[in-house]
GROMACS .gro file of N, CA, C and O in nm:
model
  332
    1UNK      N    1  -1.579   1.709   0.187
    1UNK     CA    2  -1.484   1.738   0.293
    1UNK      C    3  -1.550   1.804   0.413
    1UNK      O    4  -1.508   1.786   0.527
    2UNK      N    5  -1.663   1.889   0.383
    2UNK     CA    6  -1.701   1.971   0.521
    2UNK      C    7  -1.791   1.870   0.604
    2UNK      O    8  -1.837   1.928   0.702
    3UNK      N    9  -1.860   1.645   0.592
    3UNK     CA   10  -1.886   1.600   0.656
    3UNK      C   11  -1.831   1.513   0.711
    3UNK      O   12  -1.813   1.405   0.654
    4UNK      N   13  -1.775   1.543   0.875
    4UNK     CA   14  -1.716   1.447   0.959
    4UNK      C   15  -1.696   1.325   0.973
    4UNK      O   16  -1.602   1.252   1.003
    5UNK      N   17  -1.866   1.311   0.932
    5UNK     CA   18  -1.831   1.092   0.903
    5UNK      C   19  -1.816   1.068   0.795
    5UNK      O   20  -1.778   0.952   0.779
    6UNK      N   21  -1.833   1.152   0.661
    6UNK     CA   22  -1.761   1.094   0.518
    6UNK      C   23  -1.614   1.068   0.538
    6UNK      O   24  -1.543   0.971   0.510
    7UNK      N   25  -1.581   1.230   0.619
    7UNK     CA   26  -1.397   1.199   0.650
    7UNK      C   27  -1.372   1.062   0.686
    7UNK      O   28  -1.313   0.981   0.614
    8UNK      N   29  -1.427   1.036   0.818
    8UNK     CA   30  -1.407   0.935   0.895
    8UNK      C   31  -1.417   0.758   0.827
    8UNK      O   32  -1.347   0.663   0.863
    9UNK      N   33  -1.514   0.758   0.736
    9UNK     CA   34  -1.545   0.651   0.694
    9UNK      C   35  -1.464   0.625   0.570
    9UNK      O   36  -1.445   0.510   0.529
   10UNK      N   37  -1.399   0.774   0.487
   10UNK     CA   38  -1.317   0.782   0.382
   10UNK      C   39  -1.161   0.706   0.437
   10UNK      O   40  -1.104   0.614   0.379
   11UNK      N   41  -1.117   0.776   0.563
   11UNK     CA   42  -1.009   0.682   0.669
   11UNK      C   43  -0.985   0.536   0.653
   11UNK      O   44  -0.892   0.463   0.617
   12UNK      N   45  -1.128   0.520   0.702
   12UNK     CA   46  -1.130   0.369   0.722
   12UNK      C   47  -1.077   0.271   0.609
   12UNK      O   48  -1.004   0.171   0.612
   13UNK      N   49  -1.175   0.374   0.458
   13UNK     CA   50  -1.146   0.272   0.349
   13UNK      C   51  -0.996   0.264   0.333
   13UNK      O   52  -0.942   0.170   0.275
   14UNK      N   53  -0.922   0.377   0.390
   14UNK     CA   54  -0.766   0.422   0.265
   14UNK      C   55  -0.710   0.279   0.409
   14UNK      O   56  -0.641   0.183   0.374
   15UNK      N   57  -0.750   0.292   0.535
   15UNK     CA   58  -0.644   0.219   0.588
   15UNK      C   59  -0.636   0.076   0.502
   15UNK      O   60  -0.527   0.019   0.514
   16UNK      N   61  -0.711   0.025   0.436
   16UNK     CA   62  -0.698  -0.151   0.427
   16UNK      C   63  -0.582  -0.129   0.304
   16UNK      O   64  -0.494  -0.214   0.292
   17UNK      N   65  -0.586  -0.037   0.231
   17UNK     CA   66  -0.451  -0.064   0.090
   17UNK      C   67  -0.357   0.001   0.169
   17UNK      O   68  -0.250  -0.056   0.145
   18UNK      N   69  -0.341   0.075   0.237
   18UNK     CA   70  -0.224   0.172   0.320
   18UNK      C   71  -0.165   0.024   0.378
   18UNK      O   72  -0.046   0.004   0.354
   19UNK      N   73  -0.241  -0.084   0.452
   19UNK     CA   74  -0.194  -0.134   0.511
   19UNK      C   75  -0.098  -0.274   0.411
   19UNK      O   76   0.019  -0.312   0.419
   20UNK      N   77  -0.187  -0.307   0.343
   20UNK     CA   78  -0.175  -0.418   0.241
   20UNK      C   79  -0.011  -0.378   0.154
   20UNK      O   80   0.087  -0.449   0.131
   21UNK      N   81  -0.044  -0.204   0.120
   21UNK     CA   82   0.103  -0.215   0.075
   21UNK      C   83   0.223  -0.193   0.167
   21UNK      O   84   0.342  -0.204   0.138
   22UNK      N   85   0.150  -0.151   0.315
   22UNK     CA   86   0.324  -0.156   0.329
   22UNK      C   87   0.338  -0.294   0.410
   22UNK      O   88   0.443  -0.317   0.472
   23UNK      N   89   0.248  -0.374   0.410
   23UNK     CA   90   0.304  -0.512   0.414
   23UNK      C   91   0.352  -0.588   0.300
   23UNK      O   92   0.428  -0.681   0.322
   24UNK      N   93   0.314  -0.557   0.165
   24UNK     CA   94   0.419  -0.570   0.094
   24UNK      C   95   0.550  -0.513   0.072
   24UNK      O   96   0.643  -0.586   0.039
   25UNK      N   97   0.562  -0.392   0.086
   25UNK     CA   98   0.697  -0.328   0.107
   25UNK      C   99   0.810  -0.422   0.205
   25UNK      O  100   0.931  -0.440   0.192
   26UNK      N  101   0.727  -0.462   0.288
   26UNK     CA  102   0.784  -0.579   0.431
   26UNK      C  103   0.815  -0.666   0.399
   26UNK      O  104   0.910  -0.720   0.457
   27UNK      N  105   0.746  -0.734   0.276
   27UNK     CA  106   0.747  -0.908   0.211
   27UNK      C  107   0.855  -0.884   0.150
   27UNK      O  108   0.925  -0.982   0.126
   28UNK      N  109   0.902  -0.757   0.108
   28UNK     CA  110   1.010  -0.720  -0.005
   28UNK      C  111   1.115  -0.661   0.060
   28UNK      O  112   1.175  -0.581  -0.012
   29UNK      N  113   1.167  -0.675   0.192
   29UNK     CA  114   1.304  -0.611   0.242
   29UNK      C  115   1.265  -0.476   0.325
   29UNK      O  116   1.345  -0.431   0.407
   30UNK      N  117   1.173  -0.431   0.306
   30UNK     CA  118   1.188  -0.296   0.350
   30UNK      C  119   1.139  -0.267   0.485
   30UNK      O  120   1.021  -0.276   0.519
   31UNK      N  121   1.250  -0.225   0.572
   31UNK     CA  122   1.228  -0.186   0.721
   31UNK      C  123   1.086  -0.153   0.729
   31UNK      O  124   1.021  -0.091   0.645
   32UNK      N  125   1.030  -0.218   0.879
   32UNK     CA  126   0.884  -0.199   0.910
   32UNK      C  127   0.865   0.013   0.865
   32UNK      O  128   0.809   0.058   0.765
   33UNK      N  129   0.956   0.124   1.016
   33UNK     CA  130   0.897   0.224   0.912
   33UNK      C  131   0.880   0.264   0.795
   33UNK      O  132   0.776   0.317   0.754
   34UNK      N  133   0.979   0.242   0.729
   34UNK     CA  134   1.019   0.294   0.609
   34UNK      C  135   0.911   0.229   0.513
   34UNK      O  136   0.893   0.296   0.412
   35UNK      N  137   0.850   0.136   0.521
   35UNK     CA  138   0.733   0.090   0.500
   35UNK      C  139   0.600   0.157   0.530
   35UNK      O  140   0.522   0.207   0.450
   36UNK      N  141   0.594   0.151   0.624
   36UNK     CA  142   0.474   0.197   0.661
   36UNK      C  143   0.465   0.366   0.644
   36UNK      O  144   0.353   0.417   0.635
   37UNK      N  145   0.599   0.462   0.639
   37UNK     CA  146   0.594   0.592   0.577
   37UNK      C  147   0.553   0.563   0.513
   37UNK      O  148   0.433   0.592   0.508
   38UNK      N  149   0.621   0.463   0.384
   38UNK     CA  150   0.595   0.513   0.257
   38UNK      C  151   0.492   0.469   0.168
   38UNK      O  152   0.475   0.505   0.051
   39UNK      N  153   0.421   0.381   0.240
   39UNK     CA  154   0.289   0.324   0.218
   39UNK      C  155   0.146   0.450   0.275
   39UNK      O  156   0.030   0.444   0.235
   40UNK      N  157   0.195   0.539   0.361
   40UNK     CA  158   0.122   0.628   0.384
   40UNK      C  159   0.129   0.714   0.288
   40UNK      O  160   0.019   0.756   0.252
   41UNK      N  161   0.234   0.763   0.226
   41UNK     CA  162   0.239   0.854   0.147
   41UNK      C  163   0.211   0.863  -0.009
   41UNK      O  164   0.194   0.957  -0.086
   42UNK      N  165   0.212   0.711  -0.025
   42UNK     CA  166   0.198   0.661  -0.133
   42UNK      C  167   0.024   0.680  -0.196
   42UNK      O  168  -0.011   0.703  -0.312
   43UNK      N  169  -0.071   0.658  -0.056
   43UNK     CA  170  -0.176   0.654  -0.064
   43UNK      C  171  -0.239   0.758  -0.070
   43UNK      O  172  -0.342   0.767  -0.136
   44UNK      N  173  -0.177   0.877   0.013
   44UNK     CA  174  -0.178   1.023   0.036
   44UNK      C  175  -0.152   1.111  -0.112
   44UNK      O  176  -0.212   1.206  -0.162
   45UNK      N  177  -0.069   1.055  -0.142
   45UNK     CA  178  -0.043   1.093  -0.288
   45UNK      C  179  -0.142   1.044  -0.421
   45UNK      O  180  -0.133   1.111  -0.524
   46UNK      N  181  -0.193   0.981  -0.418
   46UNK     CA  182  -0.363   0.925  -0.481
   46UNK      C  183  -0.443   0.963  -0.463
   46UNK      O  184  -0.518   0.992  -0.557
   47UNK      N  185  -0.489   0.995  -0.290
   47UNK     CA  186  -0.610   1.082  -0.250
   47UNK      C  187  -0.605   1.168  -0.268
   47UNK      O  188  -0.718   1.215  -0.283
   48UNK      N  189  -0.488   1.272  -0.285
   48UNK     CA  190  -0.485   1.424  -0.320
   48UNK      C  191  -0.503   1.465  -0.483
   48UNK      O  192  -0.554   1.567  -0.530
   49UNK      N  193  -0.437   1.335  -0.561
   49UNK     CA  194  -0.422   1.335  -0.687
   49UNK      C  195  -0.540   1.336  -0.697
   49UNK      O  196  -0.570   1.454  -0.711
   50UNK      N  197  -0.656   1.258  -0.698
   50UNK     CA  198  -0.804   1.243  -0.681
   50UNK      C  199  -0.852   1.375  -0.698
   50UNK      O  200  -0.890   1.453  -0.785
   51UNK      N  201  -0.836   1.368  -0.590
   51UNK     CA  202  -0.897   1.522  -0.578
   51UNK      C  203  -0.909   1.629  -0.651
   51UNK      O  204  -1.012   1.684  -0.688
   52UNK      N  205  -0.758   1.669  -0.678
   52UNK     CA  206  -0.734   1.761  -0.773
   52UNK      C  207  -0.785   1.691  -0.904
   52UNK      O  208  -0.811   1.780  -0.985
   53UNK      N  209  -0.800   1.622  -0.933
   53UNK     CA  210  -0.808   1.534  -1.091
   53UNK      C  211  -1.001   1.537  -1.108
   53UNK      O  212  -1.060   1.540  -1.216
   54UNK      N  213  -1.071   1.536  -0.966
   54UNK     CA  214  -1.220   1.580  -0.991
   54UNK      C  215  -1.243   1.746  -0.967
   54UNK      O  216  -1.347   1.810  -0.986
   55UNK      N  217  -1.084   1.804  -0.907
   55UNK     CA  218  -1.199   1.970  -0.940
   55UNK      C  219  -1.210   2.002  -1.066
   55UNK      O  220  -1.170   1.950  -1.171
   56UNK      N  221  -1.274   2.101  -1.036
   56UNK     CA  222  -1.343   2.209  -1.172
   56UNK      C  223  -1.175   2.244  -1.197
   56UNK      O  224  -1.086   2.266  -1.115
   57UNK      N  225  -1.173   2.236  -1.368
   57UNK     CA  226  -1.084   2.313  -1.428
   57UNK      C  227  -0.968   2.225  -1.476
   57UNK      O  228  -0.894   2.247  -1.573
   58UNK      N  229  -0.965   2.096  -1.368
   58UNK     CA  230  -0.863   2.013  -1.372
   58UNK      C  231  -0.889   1.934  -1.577
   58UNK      O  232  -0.997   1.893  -1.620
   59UNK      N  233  -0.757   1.936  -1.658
   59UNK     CA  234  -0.798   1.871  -1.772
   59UNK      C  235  -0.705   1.738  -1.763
   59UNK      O  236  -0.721   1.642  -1.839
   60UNK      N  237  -0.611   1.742  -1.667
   60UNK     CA  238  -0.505   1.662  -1.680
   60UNK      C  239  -0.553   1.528  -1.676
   60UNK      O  240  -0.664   1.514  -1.623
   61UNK      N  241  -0.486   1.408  -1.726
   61UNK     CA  242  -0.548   1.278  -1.662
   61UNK      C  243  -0.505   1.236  -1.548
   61UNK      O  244  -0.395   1.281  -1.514
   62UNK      N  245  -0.547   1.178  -1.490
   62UNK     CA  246  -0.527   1.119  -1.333
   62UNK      C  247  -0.406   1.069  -1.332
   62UNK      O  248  -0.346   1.101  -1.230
   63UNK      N  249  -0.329   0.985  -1.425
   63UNK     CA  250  -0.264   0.926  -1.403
   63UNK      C  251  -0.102   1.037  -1.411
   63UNK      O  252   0.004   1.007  -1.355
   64UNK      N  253  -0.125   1.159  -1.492
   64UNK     CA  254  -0.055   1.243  -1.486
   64UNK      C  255  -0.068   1.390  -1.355
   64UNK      O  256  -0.005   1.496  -1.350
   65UNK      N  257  -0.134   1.356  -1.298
   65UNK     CA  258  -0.172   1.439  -1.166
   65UNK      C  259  -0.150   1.383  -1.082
   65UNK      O  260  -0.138   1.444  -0.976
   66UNK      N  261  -0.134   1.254  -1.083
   66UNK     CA  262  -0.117   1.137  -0.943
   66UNK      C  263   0.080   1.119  -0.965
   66UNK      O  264   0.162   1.083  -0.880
   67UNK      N  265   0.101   1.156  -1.101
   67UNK     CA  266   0.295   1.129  -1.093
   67UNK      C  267   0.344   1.299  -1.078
   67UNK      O  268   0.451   1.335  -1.031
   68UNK      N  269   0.267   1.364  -1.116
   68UNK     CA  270   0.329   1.547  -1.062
   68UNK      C  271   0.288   1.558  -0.923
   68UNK      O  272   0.293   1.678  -0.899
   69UNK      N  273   0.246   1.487  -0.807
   69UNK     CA  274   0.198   1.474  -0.691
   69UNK      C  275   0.342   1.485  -0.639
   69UNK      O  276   0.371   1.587  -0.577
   70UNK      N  277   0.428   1.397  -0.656
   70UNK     CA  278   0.532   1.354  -0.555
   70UNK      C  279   0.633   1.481  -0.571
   70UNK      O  280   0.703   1.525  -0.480
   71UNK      N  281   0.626   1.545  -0.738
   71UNK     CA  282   0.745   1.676  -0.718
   71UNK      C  283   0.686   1.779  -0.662
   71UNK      O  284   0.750   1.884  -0.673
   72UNK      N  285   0.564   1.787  -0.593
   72UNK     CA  286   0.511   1.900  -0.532
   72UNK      C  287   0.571   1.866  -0.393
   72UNK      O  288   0.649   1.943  -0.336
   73UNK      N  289   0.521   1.720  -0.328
   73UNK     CA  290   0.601   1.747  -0.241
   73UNK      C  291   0.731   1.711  -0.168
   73UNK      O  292   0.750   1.693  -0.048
   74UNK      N  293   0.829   1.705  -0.288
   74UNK     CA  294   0.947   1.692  -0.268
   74UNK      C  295   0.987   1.846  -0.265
   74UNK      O  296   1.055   1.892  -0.174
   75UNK      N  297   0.953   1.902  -0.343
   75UNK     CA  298   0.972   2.059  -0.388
   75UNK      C  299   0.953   2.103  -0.219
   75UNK      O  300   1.057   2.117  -0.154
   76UNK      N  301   0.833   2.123  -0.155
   76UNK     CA  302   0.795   2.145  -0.037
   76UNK      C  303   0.890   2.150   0.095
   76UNK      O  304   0.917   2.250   0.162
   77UNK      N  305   0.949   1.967   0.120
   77UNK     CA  306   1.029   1.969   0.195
   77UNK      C  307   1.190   1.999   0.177
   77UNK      O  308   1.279   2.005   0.261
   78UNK      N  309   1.193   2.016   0.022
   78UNK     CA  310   1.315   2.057   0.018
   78UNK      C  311   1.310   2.258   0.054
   78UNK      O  312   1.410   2.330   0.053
   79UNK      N  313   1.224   2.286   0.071
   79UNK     CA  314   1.221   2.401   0.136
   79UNK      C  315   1.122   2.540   0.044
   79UNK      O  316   1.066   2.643   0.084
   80UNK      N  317   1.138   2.481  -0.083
   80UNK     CA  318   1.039   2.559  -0.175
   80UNK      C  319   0.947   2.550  -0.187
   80UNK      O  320   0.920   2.449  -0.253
   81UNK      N  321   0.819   2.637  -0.142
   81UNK     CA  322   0.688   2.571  -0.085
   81UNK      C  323   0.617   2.687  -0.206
   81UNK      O  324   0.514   2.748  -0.178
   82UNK      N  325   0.694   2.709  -0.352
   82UNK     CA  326   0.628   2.836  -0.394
   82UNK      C  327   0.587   2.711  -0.541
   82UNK      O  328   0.619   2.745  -0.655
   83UNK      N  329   0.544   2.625  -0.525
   83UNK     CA  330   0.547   2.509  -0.643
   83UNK      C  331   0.324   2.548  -0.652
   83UNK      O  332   0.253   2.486  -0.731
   0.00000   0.00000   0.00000
């Protein structure tokens, strides 16, 4: 995280599935934003899961760190940010 062009080049990769799914979301009914939110968040929610799932300490499996992702931040915007 502390090199600028890893960030930058890490971007690049997430845009091609960010994009792919919310053009499927599109193929399937779903309004261009509401798509493209939730294709951002969807992806956002993987990269963070990631993350947490390679630090130190983490035992959980990925696939259970990547589905407790979304009640963190539902918890958040529903106003409880103590999760």
């Amino acid at each position: 995280m502390a090199n600028p062009e890893l960030q930058e080049r890490e971007l690049i990769k997430l845009a091609s599935p960010t994009a792919a799914l919310a053009g499927a979301l599109r193929g399937r009914g779903v309004a261009k934003p509401a798509a493209s939110l939730t294709a951002e968040a969807g992806v956002t929610v993987f990269k963070v899961g990631f993350y947490r799932w390679i630090s130190p300490g983490e035992e959980r499996e990925l696939s259970r760190v990547i589905r407790d992702s979304p009640n963190e931040l539902k918890a958040v915007t529903a106003g409880d940010q103590r999760t």
